[in-house]
Amino acid sequence: MKNYLSAFCFLSLLPISALANSEPKICMVLDKAGKDDHSFNQEAYSGFQKAIKSLPVSKNSKVVEAKDENNLNQTIRSFVNGKCSIIFAVGINNADVIKQVAPQFPEQKFVV
């Protein structure tokens, strides 16, 4: 049940326009707790993996574990300008960076 829930949560966050493009590249930045935190990072990562396997999503999609909070801004910026169709930022620290970065890239799709 837990696996289905994580996949559903991930899929429900994808905008319809991202699915309309052929194989959009999805990028995800996990917070410093990492993908094995037994909490929301792990669920987000699990949903990401299921989406890669079951949706027409680019196999070049990527997940980054932001171990160094000082590089969060740079990491998220590295995904914009057409490099990723949509950027998922997991965690409160990532949300603060998205608040700073998103207004500078109005065409980029962000999910916090």
PDB file of C-alpha atoms in Angstrom:
ATOM      1  CA  MET A   1       0.000   0.000   0.000  1.00  0.00           C
ATOM      2  CA  LYS A   2       2.806   2.390   0.924  1.00  0.00           C
ATOM      3  CA  ASN A   3       4.473   1.962  -2.504  1.00  0.00           C
ATOM      4  CA  TYR A   4       1.246   2.666  -4.349  1.00  0.00           C
ATOM      5  CA  LEU A   5       0.669   5.739  -2.220  1.00  0.00           C
ATOM      6  CA  SER A   6       4.121   7.161  -2.961  1.00  0.00           C
ATOM      7  CA  ALA A   7       3.682   6.580  -6.707  1.00  0.00           C
ATOM      8  CA  PHE A   8       0.229   8.171  -6.606  1.00  0.00           C
ATOM      9  CA  CYS A   9       1.544  11.192  -4.704  1.00  0.00           C
ATOM     10  CA  PHE A  10       4.344  11.664  -7.200  1.00  0.00           C
ATOM     11  CA  LEU A  11       2.048  11.290 -10.194  1.00  0.00           C
ATOM     12  CA  SER A  12      -0.535  13.651  -8.755  1.00  0.00           C
ATOM     13  CA  LEU A  13       2.129  16.360  -8.596  1.00  0.00           C
ATOM     14  CA  LEU A  14       3.028  16.145 -12.278  1.00  0.00           C
ATOM     15  CA  PRO A  15       1.272  18.849 -14.260  1.00  0.00           C
ATOM     16  CA  ILE A  16      -0.638  17.642 -17.295  1.00  0.00           C
ATOM     17  CA  SER A  17       1.572  19.783 -19.547  1.00  0.00           C
ATOM     18  CA  ALA A  18       4.680  17.930 -18.347  1.00  0.00           C
ATOM     19  CA  LEU A  19       3.099  14.630 -19.339  1.00  0.00           C
ATOM     20  CA  ALA A  20       2.059  15.996 -22.747  1.00  0.00           C
ATOM     21  CA  ASN A  21       5.680  16.538 -23.810  1.00  0.00           C
ATOM     22  CA  SER A  22       7.462  13.485 -25.131  1.00  0.00           C
ATOM     23  CA  GLU A  23       9.632  12.136 -22.370  1.00  0.00           C
ATOM     24  CA  PRO A  24      10.077  15.159 -20.110  1.00  0.00           C
ATOM     25  CA  LYS A  25      13.201  15.248 -17.984  1.00  0.00           C
ATOM     26  CA  ILE A  26      12.276  15.283 -14.310  1.00  0.00           C
ATOM     27  CA  CYS A  27      14.763  16.510 -11.705  1.00  0.00           C
ATOM     28  CA  MET A  28      14.450  16.135  -7.958  1.00  0.00           C
ATOM     29  CA  VAL A  29      16.492  17.643  -5.145  1.00  0.00           C
ATOM     30  CA  LEU A  30      16.157  15.812  -1.839  1.00  0.00           C
ATOM     31  CA  ASP A  31      17.043  17.581   1.379  1.00  0.00           C
ATOM     32  CA  LYS A  32      20.091  16.768   3.475  1.00  0.00           C
ATOM     33  CA  ALA A  33      18.445  13.776   5.176  1.00  0.00           C
ATOM     34  CA  GLY A  34      18.793  11.883   1.890  1.00  0.00           C
ATOM     35  CA  LYS A  35      16.822   9.179   0.132  1.00  0.00           C
ATOM     36  CA  ASP A  36      17.096   6.682   2.988  1.00  0.00           C
ATOM     37  CA  ASP A  37      15.620   8.870   5.722  1.00  0.00           C
ATOM     38  CA  HIS A  38      12.614   6.541   6.357  1.00  0.00           C
ATOM     39  CA  SER A  39      10.397   9.595   5.831  1.00  0.00           C
ATOM     40  CA  PHE A  40       9.318  12.035   3.121  1.00  0.00           C
ATOM     41  CA  ASN A  41      12.606  11.973   1.160  1.00  0.00           C
ATOM     42  CA  GLN A  42      12.403   8.209   0.865  1.00  0.00           C
ATOM     43  CA  GLU A  43       8.760   8.364  -0.253  1.00  0.00           C
ATOM     44  CA  ALA A  44       9.540  11.046  -2.835  1.00  0.00           C
ATOM     45  CA  TYR A  45      12.487   9.019  -4.122  1.00  0.00           C
ATOM     46  CA  SER A  46      10.358   5.876  -4.331  1.00  0.00           C
ATOM     47  CA  GLY A  47       7.695   7.748  -6.308  1.00  0.00           C
ATOM     48  CA  PHE A  48      10.368   9.145  -8.618  1.00  0.00           C
ATOM     49  CA  GLN A  49      11.722   5.643  -9.320  1.00  0.00           C
ATOM     50  CA  LYS A  50       8.223   4.328 -10.074  1.00  0.00           C
ATOM     51  CA  ALA A  51       7.555   7.240 -12.424  1.00  0.00           C
ATOM     52  CA  ILE A  52      10.774   6.525 -14.334  1.00  0.00           C
ATOM     53  CA  LYS A  53       9.709   2.900 -14.775  1.00  0.00           C
ATOM     54  CA  SER A  54       6.034   3.406 -15.607  1.00  0.00           C
ATOM     55  CA  LEU A  55       5.679   6.811 -17.291  1.00  0.00           C
ATOM     56  CA  PRO A  56       7.041   8.247 -20.516  1.00  0.00           C
ATOM     57  CA  VAL A  57       9.720  10.151 -18.586  1.00  0.00           C
ATOM     58  CA  SER A  58      13.260  10.666 -19.829  1.00  0.00           C
ATOM     59  CA  LYS A  59      15.718   8.096 -18.542  1.00  0.00           C
ATOM     60  CA  ASN A  60      18.083  11.086 -18.116  1.00  0.00           C
ATOM     61  CA  SER A  61      15.909  12.320 -15.259  1.00  0.00           C
ATOM     62  CA  LYS A  62      17.891  12.667 -12.067  1.00  0.00           C
ATOM     63  CA  VAL A  63      17.778  12.863  -8.302  1.00  0.00           C
ATOM     64  CA  VAL A  64      20.311  14.829  -6.282  1.00  0.00           C
ATOM     65  CA  GLU A  65      20.761  14.520  -2.531  1.00  0.00           C
ATOM     66  CA  ALA A  66      21.629  18.012  -1.294  1.00  0.00           C
ATOM     67  CA  LYS A  67      24.099  17.153   1.443  1.00  0.00           C
ATOM     68  CA  ASP A  68      25.561  20.667   1.549  1.00  0.00           C
ATOM     69  CA  GLU A  69      22.933  23.351   2.161  1.00  0.00           C
ATOM     70  CA  ASN A  70      25.373  26.016   0.965  1.00  0.00           C
ATOM     71  CA  ASN A  71      25.175  24.589  -2.565  1.00  0.00           C
ATOM     72  CA  LEU A  72      21.378  24.250  -2.753  1.00  0.00           C
ATOM     73  CA  ASN A  73      20.906  27.436  -4.738  1.00  0.00           C
ATOM     74  CA  GLN A  74      23.567  26.434  -7.250  1.00  0.00           C
ATOM     75  CA  THR A  75      22.225  22.879  -7.523  1.00  0.00           C
ATOM     76  CA  ILE A  76      18.673  24.020  -8.237  1.00  0.00           C
ATOM     77  CA  ARG A  77      19.882  26.653 -10.707  1.00  0.00           C
ATOM     78  CA  SER A  78      21.785  23.951 -12.580  1.00  0.00           C
ATOM     79  CA  PHE A  79      18.433  22.340 -13.481  1.00  0.00           C
ATOM     80  CA  VAL A  80      16.753  25.418 -15.022  1.00  0.00           C
ATOM     81  CA  ASN A  81      16.800  26.903 -18.534  1.00  0.00           C
ATOM     82  CA  GLY A  82      15.436  23.878 -20.332  1.00  0.00           C
ATOM     83  CA  LYS A  83      17.605  21.289 -18.612  1.00  0.00           C
ATOM     84  CA  CYS A  84      14.619  19.861 -16.693  1.00  0.00           C
ATOM     85  CA  SER A  85      10.936  19.970 -17.590  1.00  0.00           C
ATOM     86  CA  ILE A  86       9.997  20.119 -13.939  1.00  0.00           C
ATOM     87  CA  ILE A  87      12.024  20.409 -10.739  1.00  0.00           C
ATOM     88  CA  PHE A  88      10.854  18.789  -7.510  1.00  0.00           C
ATOM     89  CA  ALA A  89      12.371  20.240  -4.336  1.00  0.00           C
ATOM     90  CA  VAL A  90      11.787  18.076  -1.271  1.00  0.00           C
ATOM     91  CA  GLY A  91      12.136  19.531   2.217  1.00  0.00           C
ATOM     92  CA  ILE A  92      11.883  22.855   4.009  1.00  0.00           C
ATOM     93  CA  ASN A  93      15.418  23.980   3.179  1.00  0.00           C
ATOM     94  CA  ASN A  94      14.800  23.362  -0.503  1.00  0.00           C
ATOM     95  CA  ALA A  95      11.516  25.258  -0.286  1.00  0.00           C
ATOM     96  CA  ASP A  96      13.318  28.356   0.949  1.00  0.00           C
ATOM     97  CA  VAL A  97      15.719  28.219  -1.992  1.00  0.00           C
ATOM     98  CA  ILE A  98      12.854  27.734  -4.469  1.00  0.00           C
ATOM     99  CA  LYS A  99      11.246  30.907  -3.089  1.00  0.00           C
ATOM    100  CA  GLN A 100      14.431  32.756  -4.065  1.00  0.00           C
ATOM    101  CA  VAL A 101      15.075  31.067  -7.423  1.00  0.00           C
ATOM    102  CA  ALA A 102      11.588  30.590  -8.916  1.00  0.00           C
ATOM    103  CA  PRO A 103      10.788  34.282  -9.514  1.00  0.00           C
ATOM    104  CA  GLN A 104      13.926  34.545 -11.662  1.00  0.00           C
ATOM    105  CA  PHE A 105      12.752  31.701 -13.917  1.00  0.00           C
ATOM    106  CA  PRO A 106       9.009  32.200 -14.503  1.00  0.00           C
ATOM    107  CA  GLU A 107       8.821  29.631 -17.314  1.00  0.00           C
ATOM    108  CA  GLN A 108      10.368  26.836 -15.224  1.00  0.00           C
ATOM    109  CA  LYS A 109       8.008  24.448 -13.424  1.00  0.00           C
ATOM    110  CA  PHE A 110       8.823  23.902  -9.750  1.00  0.00           C
ATOM    111  CA  VAL A 111       7.124  21.662  -7.190  1.00  0.00           C
ATOM    112  CA  VAL A 112       7.909  22.014  -3.482  1.00  0.00           C
TER     113      VAL A 112
END
